[in-house]
Coordinates of C-alpha atoms and ligand atoms in Angstrom, one line a residue:
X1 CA 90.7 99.2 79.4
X2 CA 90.1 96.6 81.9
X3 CA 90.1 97.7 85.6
X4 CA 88.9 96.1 88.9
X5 CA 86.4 99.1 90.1
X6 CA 84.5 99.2 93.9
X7 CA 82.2 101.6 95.2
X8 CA 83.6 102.6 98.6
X9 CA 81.4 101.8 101.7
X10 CA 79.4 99.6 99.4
X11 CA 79.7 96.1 99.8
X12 CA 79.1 93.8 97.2
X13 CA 79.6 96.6 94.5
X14 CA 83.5 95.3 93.4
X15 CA 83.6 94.6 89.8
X16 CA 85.7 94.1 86.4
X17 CA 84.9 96.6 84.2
X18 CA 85.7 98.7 81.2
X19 CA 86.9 102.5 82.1
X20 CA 89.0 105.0 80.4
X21 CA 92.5 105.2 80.2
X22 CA 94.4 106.2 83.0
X23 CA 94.1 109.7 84.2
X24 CA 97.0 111.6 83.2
X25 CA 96.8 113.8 86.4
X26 CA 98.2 110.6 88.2
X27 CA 101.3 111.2 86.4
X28 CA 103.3 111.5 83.1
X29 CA 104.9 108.1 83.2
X30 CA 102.4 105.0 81.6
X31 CA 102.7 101.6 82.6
X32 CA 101.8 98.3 81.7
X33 CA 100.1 96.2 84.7
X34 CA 101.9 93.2 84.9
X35 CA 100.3 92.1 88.5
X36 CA 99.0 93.1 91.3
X37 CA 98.9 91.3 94.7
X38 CA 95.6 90.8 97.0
X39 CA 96.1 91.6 100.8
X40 CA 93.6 92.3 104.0
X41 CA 93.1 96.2 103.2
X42 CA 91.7 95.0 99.6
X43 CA 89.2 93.1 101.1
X44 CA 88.1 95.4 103.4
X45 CA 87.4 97.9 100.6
X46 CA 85.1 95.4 99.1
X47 CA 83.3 94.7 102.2
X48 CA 82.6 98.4 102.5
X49 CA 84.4 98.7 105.5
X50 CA 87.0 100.9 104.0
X51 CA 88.1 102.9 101.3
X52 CA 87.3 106.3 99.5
X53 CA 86.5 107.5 96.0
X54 CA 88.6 109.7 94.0
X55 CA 87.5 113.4 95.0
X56 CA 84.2 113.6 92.3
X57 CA 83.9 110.4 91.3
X58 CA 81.7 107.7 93.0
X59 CA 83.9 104.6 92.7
X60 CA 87.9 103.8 92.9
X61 CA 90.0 101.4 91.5
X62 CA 91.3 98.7 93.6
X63 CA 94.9 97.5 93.9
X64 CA 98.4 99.0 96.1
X65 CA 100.6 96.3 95.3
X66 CA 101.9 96.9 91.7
X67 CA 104.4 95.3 89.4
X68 CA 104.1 97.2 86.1
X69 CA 106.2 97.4 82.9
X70 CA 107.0 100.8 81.5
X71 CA 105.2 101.8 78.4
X72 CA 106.2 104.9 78.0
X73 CA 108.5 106.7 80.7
X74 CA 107.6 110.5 79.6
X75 CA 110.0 113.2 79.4
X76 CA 113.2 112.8 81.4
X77 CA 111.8 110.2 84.1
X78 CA 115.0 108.6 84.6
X79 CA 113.0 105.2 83.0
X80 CA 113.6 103.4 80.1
X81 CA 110.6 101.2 78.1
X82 CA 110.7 97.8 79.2
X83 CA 111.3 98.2 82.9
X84 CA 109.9 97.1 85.9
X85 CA 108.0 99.2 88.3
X86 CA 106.5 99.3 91.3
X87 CA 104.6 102.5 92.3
X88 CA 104.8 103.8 96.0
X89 CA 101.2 103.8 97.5
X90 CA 100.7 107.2 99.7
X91 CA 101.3 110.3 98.8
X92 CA 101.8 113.4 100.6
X93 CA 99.4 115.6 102.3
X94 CA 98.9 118.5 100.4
X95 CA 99.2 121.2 103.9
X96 CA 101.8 120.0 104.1
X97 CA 102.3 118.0 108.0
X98 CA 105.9 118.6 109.0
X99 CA 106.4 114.9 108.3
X100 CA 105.2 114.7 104.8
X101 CA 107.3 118.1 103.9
X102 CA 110.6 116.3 104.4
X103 CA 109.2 113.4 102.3
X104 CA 108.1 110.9 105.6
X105 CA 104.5 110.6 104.1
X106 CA 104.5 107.3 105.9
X107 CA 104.5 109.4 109.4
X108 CA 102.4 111.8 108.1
X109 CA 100.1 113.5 111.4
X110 CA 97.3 115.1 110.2
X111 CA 95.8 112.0 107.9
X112 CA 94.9 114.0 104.4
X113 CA 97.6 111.8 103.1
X114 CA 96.3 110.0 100.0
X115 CA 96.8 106.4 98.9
X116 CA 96.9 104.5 95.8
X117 CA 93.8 102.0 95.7
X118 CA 92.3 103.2 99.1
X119 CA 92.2 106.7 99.3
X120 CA 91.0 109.0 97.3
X121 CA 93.3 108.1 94.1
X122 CA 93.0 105.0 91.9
X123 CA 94.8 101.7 91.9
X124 CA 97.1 99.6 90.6
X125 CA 94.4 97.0 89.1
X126 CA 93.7 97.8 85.7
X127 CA 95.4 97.0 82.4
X128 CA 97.3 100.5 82.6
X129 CA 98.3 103.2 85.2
X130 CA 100.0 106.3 85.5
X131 CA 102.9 107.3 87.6
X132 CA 104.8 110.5 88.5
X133 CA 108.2 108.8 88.1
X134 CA 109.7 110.2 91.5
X135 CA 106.7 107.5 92.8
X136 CA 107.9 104.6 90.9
X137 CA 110.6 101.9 91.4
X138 CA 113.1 99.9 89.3
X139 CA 112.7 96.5 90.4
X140 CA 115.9 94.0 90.1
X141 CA 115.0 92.7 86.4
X142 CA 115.8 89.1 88.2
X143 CA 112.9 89.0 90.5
X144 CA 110.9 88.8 88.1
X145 CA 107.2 88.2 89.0
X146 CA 108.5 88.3 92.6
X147 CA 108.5 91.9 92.3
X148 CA 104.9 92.0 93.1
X149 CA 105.7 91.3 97.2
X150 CA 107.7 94.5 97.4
X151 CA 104.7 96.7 99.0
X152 CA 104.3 93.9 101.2
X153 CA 108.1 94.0 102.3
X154 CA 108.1 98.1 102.6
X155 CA 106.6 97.2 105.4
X156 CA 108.6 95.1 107.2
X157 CA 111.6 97.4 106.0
X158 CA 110.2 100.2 108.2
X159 CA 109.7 97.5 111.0
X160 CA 112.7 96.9 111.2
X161 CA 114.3 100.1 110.8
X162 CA 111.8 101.4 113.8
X163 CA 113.0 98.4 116.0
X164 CA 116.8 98.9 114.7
X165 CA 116.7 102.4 116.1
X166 CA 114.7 102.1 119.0
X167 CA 117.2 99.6 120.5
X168 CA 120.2 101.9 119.9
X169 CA 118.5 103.7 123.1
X170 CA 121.0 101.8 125.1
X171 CA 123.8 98.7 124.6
X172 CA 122.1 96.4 122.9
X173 CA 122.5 93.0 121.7
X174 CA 119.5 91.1 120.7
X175 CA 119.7 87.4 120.2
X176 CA 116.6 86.3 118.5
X177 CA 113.2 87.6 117.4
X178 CA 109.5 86.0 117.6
X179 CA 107.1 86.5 115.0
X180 CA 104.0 86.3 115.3
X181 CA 101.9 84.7 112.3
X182 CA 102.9 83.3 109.1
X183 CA 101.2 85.4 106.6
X184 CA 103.0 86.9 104.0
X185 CA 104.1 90.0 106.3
X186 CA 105.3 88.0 109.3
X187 CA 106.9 85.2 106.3
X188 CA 108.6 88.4 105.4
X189 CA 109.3 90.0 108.9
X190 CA 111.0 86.1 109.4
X191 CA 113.3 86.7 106.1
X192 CA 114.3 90.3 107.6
X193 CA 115.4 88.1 110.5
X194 CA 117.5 85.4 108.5
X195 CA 118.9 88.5 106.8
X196 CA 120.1 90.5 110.5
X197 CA 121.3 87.2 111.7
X198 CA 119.1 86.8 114.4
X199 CA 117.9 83.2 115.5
X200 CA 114.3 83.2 114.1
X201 CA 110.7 81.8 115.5
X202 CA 108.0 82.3 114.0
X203 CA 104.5 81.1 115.8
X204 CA 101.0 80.2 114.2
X205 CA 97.8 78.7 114.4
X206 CA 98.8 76.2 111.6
X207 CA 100.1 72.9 111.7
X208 CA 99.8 71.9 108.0
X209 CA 99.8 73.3 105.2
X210 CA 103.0 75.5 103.6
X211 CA 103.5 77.6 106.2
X212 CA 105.6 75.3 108.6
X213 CA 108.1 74.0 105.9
X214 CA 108.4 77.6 104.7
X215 CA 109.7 78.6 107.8
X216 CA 111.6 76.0 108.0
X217 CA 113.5 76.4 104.6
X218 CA 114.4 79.7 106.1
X219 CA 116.6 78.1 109.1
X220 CA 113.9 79.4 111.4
X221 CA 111.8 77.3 114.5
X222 CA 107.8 77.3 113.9
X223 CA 105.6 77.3 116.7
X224 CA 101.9 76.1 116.8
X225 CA 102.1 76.9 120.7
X226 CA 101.0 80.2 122.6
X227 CA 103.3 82.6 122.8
X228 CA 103.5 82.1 126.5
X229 CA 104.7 78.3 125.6
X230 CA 107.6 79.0 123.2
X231 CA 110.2 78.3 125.6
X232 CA 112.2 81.7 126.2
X233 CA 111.8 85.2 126.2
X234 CA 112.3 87.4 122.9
X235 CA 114.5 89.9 122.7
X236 CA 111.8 91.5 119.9
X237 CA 108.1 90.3 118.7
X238 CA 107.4 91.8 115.6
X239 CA 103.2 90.9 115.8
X240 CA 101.4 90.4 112.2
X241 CA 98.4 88.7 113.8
X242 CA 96.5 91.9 115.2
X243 CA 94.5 89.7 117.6
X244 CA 94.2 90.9 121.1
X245 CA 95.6 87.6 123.1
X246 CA 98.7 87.3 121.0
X247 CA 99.4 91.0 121.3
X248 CA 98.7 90.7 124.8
X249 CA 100.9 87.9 125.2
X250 CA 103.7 89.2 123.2
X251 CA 104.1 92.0 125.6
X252 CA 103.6 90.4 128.7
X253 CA 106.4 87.4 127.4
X254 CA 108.8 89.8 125.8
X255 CA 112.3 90.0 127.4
X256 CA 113.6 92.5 129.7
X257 CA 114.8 95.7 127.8
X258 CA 112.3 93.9 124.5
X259 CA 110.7 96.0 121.5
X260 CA 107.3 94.8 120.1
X261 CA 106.3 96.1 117.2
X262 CA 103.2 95.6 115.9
X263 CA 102.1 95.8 112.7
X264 CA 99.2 93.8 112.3
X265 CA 95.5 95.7 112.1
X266 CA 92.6 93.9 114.2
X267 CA 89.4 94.6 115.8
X268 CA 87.5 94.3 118.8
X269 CA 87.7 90.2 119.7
X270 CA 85.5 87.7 121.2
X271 CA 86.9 87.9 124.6
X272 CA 88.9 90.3 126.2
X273 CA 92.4 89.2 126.7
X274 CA 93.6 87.6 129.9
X275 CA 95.8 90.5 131.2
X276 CA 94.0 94.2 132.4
X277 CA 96.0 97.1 130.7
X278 CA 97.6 98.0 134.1
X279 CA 99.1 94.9 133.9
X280 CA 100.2 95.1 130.4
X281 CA 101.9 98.4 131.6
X282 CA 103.4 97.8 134.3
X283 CA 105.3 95.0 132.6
X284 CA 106.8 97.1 130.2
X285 CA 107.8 99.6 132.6
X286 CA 109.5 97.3 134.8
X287 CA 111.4 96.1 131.9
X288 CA 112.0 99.1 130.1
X289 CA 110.0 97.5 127.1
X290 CA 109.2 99.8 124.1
X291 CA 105.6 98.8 122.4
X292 CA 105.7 100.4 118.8
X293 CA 103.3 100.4 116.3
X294 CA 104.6 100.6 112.3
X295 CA 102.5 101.1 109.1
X296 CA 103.1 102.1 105.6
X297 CA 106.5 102.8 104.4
X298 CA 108.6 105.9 103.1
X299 CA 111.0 106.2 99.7
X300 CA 113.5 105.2 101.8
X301 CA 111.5 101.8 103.0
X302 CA 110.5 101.3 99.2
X303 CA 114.6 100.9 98.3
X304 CA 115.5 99.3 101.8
X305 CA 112.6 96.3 100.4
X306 CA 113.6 96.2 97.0
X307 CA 117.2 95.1 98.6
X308 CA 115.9 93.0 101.1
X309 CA 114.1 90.9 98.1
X310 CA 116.6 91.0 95.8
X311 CA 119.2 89.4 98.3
X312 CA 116.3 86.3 99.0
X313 CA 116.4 83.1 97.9
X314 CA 114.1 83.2 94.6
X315 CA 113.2 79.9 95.3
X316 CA 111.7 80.7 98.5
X317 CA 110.5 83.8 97.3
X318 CA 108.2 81.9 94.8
X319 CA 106.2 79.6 97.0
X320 CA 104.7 82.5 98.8
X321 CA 103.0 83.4 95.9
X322 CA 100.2 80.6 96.4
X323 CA 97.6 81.2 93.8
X324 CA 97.6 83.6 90.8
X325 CA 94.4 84.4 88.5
X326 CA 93.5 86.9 85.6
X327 CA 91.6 89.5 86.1
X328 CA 88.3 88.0 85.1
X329 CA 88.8 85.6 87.5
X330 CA 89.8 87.8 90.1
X331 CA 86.8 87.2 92.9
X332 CA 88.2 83.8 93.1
X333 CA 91.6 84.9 94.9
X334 CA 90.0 87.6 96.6
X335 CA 89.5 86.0 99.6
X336 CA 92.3 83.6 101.3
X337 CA 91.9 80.3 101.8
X338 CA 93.4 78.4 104.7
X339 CA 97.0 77.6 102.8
X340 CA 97.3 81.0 100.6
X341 CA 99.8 83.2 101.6
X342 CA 100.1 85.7 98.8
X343 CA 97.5 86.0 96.1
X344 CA 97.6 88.0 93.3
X345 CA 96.5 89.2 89.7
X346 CA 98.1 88.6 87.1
X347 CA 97.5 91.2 84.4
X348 CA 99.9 90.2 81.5
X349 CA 102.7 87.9 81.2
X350 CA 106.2 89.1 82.7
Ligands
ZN401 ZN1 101.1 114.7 106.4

């Protein structure tokens, strides 16, 4: 079968190639790839700059966001042929941590965890893949195609649930919520927004494109400003960007009593930002701000996201998904360009 293969640490070594079928060890339920989306961590893989092999084997196959169609469901799965799945992406560590024993893999604090497509077990890009069926997800049949954001909003599902709970720390009654960059987590992190009621802002670099109108069409206010310039102070940031200014400025601008959480993954920076760490500190303790950082996602996430998209507008839904292309064609949707906001593969037809 057909399968998008990279040698980890090697850059320029992704490829589409032929391999064997998928390894029954990754479980006893088989499923037809249907598509699988293209995000940041991908990319880094096949820059060499992340990434890790199955234990013995020198390369890995790509791919964590999944949208599959049962083939066969095995013995007593729960599953029925025909359905749509998603499989979750990290699995357990095998000591196990505290966290991972009661099942919050996500939390896990000793980092042996595995993870689909990154580390140490394959991906979700070939033609077939295996799941152990307590790792796999009924999708709502009407999402269709839509399905294949649901990684992508396990993650704002845990955002939120991490900022939900922080604020019950004391009365709390937040207003509105700034997000920080219109990719297709903050786009996401804005729906979760729309869906708590909250009066929605979401701020980027861009000024044409589909991004403004998208946000928009959600009843939210776009921003091409600074954070510093958007007119009030937030009662939450949830940050996507991962550069060093915004994050800066998010927590310097945040409201008294304010939760950023920050979710996006960045690097060094060109300059250091404007504000010294003392600062930055002092700030939050004046205002009793909470600074919380949230990756991956849990079972629990996985379900909380698959509601979250299943209430959306499909309509809206749909025009995040910018470009789609098979898997031969793959390299050409590998790297965003200035308007995509979700790229993906699109392995056979739904
Ligand atoms: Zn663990």
């Amino acid at each position: 079968m057909k399968a998008i293969t990279v040698e980890p640490g090697k850059k320029g070594s992704v490829q589409l190639e032929d391999i064997t079928e998928p390894d029954l060890r990754n479980g006893s339920m088989l499923v037809e790839a249907v598509a699988t989306g293209i995000c940041g961590t991908d990319v880094e893989i096949v820059e060499g700059n992340y990434g890790w092999a199955p234990p013995g084997k020198s390369r890995l196959v790509l791919g964590h966001e999944s949208l599959g169609r049962v083939i066969d469901p095995g013995l007593s799965s729960g599953f029925k042929k025909g359905d749509l799945v998603v499989g979750i992406v990290r699995r357990p560590d095998p000591v196990p941590c505290s966290n991972c024993a009661v099942g919050e893999w996500d939390m896990c604090r000793n980092g042996l965890y595995t993870e689909r497509g990154i580390k140490e077990i394959d991906g979700f890009m070939s033609e077939r893949w295996r799941i152990e069926p307590e790792y796999a997800l009924k999708i709502d049949p009407g999402l269709g195609i839509l399905g294949v954001l649901h990684e992508t909003a396990t993650v704002l599902a845990k955002a939120w649930e991490m900022v939900k709970s922080i604020g019950q720390r004391s009365y709390w009654e937040p207003r509105n919520v700034l997000v920080t960059g219109a990719g297709p987590i903050g786009l996401l992190a804005a729906l979760g927004g729309v869906e708590l009621g909250l009066d929605v802002h979401v701020l980027d670099r861009a000024t044409a494109g589909p991004k403004p109108s998208l946000v928009k069409d959600l009843g939210a206010t776009y921003h091409s400003t600074t954070v510093s310039d958007i007119g009030f102070k937030p009662d939450v940031v949830i940050e996507c960007t991962g550069v060093g200014q915004v994050i800066a400025d998010s927590i310097m601008n945040v409201g008294s009593g304010g939760i950023v959480c920050l979710t996006g993954v960045g690097k060094g920076g060109s300059a250091p930002p404007n504000w010294a760490i003392a600062d930055i500190a002092a700030a939050a303790v004046l205002q009793n701000n909470v600074i919380v950082g949230s990756v991956n996602a849990n079972k629990r996430h996985w379900y909380k996201a698959g509601l979250a998209l299943a209430k959306a507008d499909k309509k809206w839904l749909e025009r995040l998904i910018t470009r789609r292309e098979t898997p031969e064609n793959f390299k050409q949707v590998l790297y965003r360009q200035p308007d995509d906001i979700k790229n993906i593969i699109q392995f056979s037809d739904i």
